[in-house]
Coordinates of C-alpha atoms in Angstrom, one line a residue:
Chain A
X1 CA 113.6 93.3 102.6
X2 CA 112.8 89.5 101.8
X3 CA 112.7 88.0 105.8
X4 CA 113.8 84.9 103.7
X5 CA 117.1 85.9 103.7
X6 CA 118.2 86.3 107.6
X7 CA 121.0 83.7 108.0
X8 CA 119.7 82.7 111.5
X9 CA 117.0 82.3 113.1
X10 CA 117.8 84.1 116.5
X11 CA 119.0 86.8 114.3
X12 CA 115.5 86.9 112.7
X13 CA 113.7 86.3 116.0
X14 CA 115.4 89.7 117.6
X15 CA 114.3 91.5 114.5
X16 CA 111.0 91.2 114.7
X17 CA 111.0 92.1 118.3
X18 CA 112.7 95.0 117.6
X19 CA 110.5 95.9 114.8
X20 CA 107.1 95.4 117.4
X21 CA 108.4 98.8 118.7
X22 CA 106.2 102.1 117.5
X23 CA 108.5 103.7 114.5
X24 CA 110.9 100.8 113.9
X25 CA 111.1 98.8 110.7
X26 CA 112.6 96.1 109.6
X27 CA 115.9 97.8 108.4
X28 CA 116.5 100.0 111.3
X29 CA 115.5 96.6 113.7
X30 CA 118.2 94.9 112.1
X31 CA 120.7 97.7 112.1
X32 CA 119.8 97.9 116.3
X33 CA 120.3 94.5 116.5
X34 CA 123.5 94.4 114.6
X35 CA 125.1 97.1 116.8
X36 CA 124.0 95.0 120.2
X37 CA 125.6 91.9 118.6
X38 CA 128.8 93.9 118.5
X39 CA 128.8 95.0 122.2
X40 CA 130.5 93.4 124.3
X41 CA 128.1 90.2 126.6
X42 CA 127.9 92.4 129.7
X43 CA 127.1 95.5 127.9
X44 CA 123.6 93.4 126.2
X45 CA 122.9 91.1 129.5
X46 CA 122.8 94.9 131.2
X47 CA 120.3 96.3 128.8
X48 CA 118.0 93.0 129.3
X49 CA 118.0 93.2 133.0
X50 CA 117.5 96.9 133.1
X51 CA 114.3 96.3 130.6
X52 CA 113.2 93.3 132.8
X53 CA 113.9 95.2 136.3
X54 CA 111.7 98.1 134.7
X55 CA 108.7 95.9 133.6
X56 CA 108.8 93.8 137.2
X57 CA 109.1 96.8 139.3
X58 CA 107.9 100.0 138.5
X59 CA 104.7 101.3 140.0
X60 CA 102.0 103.5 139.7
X61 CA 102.4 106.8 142.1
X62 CA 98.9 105.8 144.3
X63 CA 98.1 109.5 144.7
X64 CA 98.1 110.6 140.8
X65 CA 99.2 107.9 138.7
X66 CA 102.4 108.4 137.0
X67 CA 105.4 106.5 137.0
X68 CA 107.4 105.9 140.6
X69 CA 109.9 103.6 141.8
X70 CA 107.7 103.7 145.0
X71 CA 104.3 103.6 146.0
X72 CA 103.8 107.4 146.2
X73 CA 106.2 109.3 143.8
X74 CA 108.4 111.9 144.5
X75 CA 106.2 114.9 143.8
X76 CA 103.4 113.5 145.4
X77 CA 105.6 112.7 148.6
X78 CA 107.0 116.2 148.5
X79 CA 106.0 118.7 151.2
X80 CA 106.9 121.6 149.8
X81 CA 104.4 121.2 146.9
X82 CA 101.3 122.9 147.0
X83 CA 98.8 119.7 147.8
X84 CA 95.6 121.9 146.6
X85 CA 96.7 122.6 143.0
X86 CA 96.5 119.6 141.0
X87 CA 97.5 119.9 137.4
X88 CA 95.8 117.2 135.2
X89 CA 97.5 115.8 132.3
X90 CA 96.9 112.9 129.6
X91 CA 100.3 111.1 130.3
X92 CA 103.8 110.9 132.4
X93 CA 105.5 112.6 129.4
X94 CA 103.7 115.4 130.1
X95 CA 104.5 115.7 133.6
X96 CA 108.3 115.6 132.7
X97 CA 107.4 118.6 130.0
X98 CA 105.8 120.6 132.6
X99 CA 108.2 120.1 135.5
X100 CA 110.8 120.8 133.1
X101 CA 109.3 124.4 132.9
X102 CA 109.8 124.6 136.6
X103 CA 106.7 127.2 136.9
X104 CA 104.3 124.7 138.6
X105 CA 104.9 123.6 142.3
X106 CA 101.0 122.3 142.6
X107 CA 100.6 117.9 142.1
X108 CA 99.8 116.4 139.4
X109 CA 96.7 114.2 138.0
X110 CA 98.1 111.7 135.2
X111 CA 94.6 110.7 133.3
X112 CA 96.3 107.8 131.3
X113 CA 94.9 109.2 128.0
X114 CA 92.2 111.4 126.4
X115 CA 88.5 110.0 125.7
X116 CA 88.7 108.7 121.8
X117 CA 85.8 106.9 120.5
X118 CA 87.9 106.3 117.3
X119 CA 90.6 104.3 119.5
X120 CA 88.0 102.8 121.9
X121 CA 88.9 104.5 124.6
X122 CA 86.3 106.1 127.3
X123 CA 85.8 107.7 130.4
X124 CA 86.4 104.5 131.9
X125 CA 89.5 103.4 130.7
X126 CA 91.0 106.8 132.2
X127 CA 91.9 107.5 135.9
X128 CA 88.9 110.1 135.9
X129 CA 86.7 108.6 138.4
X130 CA 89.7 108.8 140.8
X131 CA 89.9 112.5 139.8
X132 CA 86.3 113.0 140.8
X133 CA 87.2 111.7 144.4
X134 CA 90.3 113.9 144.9
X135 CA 87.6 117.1 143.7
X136 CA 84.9 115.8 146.1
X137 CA 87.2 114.9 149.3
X138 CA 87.9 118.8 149.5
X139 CA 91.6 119.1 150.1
X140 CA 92.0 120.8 146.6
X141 CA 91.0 124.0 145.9
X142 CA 92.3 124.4 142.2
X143 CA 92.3 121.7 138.9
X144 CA 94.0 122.9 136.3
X145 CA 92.8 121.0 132.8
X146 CA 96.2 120.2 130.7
X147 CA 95.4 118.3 128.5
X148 CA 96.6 118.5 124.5
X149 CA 94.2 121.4 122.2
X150 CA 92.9 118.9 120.0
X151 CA 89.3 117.5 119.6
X152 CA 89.9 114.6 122.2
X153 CA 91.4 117.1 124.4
X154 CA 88.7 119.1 124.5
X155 CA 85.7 116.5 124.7
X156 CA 88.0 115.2 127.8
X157 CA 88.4 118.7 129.5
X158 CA 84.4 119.0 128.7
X159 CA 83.8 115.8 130.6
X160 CA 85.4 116.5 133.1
X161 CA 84.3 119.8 133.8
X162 CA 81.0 118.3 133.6
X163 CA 81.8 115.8 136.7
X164 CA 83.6 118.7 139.3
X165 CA 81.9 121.6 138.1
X166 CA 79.8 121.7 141.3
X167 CA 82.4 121.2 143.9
X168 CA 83.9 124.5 145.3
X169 CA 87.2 124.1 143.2
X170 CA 88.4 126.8 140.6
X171 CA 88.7 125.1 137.4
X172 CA 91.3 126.8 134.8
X173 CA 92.8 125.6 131.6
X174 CA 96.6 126.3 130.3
X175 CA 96.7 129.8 128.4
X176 CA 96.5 129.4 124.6
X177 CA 97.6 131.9 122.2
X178 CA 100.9 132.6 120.4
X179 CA 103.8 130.5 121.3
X180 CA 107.2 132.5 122.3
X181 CA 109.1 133.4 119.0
X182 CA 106.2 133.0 117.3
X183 CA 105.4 135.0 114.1
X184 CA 101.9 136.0 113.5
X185 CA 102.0 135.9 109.5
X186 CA 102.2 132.3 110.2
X187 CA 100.0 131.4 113.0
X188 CA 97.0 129.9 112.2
X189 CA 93.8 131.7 112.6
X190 CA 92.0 129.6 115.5
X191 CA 95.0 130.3 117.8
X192 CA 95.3 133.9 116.9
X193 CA 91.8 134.4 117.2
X194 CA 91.5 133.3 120.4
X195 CA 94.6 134.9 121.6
X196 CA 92.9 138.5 120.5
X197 CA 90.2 137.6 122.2
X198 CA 91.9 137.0 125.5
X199 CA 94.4 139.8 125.0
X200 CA 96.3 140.4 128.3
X201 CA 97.4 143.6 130.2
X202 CA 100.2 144.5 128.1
X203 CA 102.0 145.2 131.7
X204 CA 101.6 141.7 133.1
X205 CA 103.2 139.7 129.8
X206 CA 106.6 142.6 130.8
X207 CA 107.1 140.7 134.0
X208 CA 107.1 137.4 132.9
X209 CA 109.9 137.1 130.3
Chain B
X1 CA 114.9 117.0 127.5
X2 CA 116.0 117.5 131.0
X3 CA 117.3 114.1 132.5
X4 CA 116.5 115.2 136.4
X5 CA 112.8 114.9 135.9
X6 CA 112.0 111.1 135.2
X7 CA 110.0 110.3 137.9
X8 CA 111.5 107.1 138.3
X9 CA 115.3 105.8 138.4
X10 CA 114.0 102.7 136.7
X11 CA 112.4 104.4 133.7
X12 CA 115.6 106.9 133.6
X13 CA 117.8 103.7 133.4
X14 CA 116.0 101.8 130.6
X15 CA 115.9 105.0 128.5
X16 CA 119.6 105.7 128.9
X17 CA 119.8 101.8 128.0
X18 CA 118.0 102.5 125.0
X19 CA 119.6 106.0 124.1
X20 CA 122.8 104.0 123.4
X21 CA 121.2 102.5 120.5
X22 CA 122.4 104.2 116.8
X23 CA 120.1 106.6 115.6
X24 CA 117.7 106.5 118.9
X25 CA 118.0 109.7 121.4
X26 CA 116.5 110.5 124.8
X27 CA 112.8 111.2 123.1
X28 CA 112.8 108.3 121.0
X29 CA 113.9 105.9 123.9
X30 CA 111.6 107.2 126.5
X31 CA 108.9 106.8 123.7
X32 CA 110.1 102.9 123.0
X33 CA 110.3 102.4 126.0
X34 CA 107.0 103.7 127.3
X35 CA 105.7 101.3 124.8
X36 CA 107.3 98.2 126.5
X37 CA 106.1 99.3 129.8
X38 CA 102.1 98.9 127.9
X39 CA 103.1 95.8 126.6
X40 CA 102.1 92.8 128.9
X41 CA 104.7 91.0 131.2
X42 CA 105.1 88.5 128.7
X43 CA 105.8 90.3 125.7
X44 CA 108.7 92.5 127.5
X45 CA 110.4 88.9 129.2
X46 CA 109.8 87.3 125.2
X47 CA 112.0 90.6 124.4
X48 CA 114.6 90.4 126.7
X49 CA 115.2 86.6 126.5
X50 CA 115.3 87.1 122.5
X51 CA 118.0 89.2 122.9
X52 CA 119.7 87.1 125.7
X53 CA 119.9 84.2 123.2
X54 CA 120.8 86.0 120.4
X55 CA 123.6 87.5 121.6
X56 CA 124.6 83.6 123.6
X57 CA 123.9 81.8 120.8
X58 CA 124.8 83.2 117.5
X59 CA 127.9 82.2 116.0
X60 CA 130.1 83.4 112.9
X61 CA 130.1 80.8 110.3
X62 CA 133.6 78.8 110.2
X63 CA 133.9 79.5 106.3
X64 CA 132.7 82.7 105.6
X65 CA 132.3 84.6 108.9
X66 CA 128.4 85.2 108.5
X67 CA 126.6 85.1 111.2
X68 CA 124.8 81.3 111.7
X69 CA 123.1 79.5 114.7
X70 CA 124.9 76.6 113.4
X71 CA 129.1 76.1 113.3
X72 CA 128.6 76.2 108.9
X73 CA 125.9 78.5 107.4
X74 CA 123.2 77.3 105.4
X75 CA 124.6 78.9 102.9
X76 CA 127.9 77.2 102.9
X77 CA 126.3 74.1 104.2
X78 CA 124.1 73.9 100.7
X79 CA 125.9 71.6 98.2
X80 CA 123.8 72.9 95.7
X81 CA 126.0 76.6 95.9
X82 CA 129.1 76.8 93.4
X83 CA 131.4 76.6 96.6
X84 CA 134.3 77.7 94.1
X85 CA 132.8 81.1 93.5
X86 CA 133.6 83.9 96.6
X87 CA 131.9 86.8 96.4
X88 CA 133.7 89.1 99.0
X89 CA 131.2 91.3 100.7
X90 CA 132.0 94.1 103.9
X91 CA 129.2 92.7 106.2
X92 CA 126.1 90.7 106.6
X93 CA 123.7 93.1 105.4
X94 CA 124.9 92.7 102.3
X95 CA 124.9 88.9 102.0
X96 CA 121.1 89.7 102.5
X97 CA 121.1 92.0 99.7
X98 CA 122.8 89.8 97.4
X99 CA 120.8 86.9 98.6
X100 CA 117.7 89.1 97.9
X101 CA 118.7 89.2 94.2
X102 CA 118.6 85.2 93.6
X103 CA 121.1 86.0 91.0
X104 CA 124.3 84.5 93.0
X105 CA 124.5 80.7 93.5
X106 CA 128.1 80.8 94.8
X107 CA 129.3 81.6 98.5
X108 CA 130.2 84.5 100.5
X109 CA 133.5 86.0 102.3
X110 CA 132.5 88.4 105.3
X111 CA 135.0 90.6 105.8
X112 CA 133.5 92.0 108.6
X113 CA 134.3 95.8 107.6
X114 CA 136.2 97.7 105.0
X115 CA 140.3 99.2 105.7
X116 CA 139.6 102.7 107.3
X117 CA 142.7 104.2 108.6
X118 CA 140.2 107.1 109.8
X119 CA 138.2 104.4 112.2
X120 CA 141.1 102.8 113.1
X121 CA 140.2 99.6 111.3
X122 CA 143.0 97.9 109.4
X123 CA 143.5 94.7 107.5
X124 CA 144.5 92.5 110.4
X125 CA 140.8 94.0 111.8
X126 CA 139.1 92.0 109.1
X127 CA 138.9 88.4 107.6
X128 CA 141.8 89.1 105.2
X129 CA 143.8 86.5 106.2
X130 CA 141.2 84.2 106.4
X131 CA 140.2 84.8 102.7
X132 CA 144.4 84.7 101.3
X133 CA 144.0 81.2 102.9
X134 CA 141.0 80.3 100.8
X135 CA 142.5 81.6 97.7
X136 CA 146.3 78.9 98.4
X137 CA 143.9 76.3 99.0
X138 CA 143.2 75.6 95.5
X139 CA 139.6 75.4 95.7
X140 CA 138.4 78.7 94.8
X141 CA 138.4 79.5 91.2
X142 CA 136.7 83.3 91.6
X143 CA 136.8 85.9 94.0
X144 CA 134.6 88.6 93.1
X145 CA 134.9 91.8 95.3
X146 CA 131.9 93.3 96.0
X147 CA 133.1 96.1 98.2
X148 CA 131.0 99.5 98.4
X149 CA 132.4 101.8 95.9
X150 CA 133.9 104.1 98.3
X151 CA 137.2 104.9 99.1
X152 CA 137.6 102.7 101.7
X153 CA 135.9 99.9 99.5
X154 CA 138.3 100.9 96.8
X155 CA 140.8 100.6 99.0
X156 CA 140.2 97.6 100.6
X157 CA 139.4 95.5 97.0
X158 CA 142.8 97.4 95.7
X159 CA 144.9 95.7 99.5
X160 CA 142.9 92.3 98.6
X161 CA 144.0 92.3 94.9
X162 CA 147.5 92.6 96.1
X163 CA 147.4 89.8 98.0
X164 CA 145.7 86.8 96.2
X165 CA 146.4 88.2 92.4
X166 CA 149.5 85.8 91.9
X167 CA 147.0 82.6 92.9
X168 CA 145.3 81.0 89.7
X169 CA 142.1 82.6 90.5
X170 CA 140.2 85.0 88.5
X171 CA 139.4 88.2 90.6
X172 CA 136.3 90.1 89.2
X173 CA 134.3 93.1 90.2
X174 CA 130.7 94.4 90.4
X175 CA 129.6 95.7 87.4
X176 CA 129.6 99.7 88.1
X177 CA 127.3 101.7 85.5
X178 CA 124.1 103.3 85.5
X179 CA 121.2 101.7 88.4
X180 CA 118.5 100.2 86.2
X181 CA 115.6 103.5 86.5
X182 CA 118.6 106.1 86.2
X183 CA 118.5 109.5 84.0
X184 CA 121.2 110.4 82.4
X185 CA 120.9 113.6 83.5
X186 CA 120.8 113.1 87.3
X187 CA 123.7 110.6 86.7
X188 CA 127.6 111.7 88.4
X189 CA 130.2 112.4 85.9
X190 CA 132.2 109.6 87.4
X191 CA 129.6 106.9 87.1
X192 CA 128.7 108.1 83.8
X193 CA 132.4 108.1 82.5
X194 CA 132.3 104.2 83.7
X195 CA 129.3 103.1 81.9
X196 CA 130.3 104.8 78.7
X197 CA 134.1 103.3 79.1
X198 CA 132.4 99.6 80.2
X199 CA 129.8 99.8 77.2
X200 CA 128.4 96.2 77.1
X201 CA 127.1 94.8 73.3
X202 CA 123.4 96.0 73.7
X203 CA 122.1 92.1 73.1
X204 CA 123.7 91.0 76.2
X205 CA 121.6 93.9 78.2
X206 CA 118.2 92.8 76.5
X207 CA 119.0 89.2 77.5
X208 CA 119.2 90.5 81.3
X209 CA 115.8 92.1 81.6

């Protein structure tokens, strides 16, 4: 679509913010913007405060770095979690995907990312030095490496092992084999391979569906 | 996605913001929205004051209902246009399209919708009016109803046509045939029947390529 065309300028200006956002294009930008222009004043002044509230106030949870509304989030400020378990994962959608599972009561470790050279991004840029001082300060007895199975995944799990493998912590990594439902015909050979290899008691996988 | 574990009511707010958007649901928003939170200070207050002044300061045009930051559109404001040529089109979106030809030099009608007992919408809804009292006036000499060709277009150029046919103005509509890169035999019967029935002298077509 020719940008020439917009019949205003504050129209014009609002599509190309939109279209800054991952996944939106011009089209669908202008078809957002459209359907806020024909909402009612209150309804579009509400959605700017609410972005701008979000922006000025959210924080950091001190303790493992995702998302809070305070200084230490709620999991982190939660008694009845298990304090020496700490589940790290590359980023806060994660954490909702896990918690959502409701099988973990441990903490969590939110890394920020996974080491790519290709994106520039290194141990640095991650929270993993902080990790290192949890492992060392020995209140946890248990890391659990979560991150995605892809090659950055696994070069950041390596690293890290790397950097706590010598404090007295049990390091595990999520189970990987065939997903529930899945069909073997069509599962690819890496995941089926391994999950041969680390076949479980066939009595143990009867108690857990 | 399970709405109770956002760790924070400020994220959970500006995603349910963003979930009222057309076509965007929970995952998307919290993705957008995760994106904003990146984004430096300034980009995210740049956003929401965009928006803020878009939906303040953007007005319908006086003469054609299309949406202007000025009282009269450029378009209507351009003494260069045939301002006695109306093309009557159901929204903005397709003044852009037409525009995006550069093969119409006269004006434009906004309707602002099409008749759709179904939606509720009906001709008091829509500019109607507005457009029967441009067709007394004496200035217009075409109206040319470019409508989608659905039924609720069909139906809305049909309630037009009633209205204005007894002024002196010649009432026209798009062209309907085959889309220029068509096959035959991928064509609908309906569409088909039409360009067979609206065969144009074949020296006129070669002139328009």
């Amino acid at each position: 679509m020719n940008t020439q065309s917009y019949p205003s300028r504050l129209l014009e200006n609002a599509v190309s913010e939109f279209s800054t956002l991952p996944g939106i294009g011009q089209k669908t930008a202008l078809r957002l913007v459209l359907h806020l222009l024909r909402q009612p004043e209150g309804d579009v002044s509400r959605f700017t405060q609410t972005l701008t509230r979000l922006r000025g106030e959210i924080k950091q949870c001190r303790h493992c770095h995702n998302l809070s509304d305070t200084e230490i989030c709620a999991i982190c400020a939660d008694p009845a979690r298990d304090h020496g378990t700490v589940c790290v994962v590359e980023n806060i959608r994660d954490v909702m995907s896990i918690e959502n599972t409701m099988q973990f009561r441990g903490v969590y470790h939110v890394l920020g990312g996974v080491i790519s050279p290709m994106d520039g991004i290194g141990p640095a840029d991650l929270t993993i030095q902080d990790l290192e001082t949890k492992a060392a300060s020995g209140d946890v007895r248990e890391i659990i490496l979560a991150l995605s199975t892809t090659m950055e995944g696994d070069t950041t799990n390596f690293y890290i092992y790397r950097k706590i493998k010598d404090f007295p912590i049990s390091i595990t990594a999520l189970a990987r084999g065939l997903a529930v439902g899945d069909e073997l015909e069509y599962t690819d050979q890496v995941t089926l391979g391994r999950s041969i290899l680390n076949r479980t008691p066939f009595e143990e996988s009867l108690g857990k569906n």
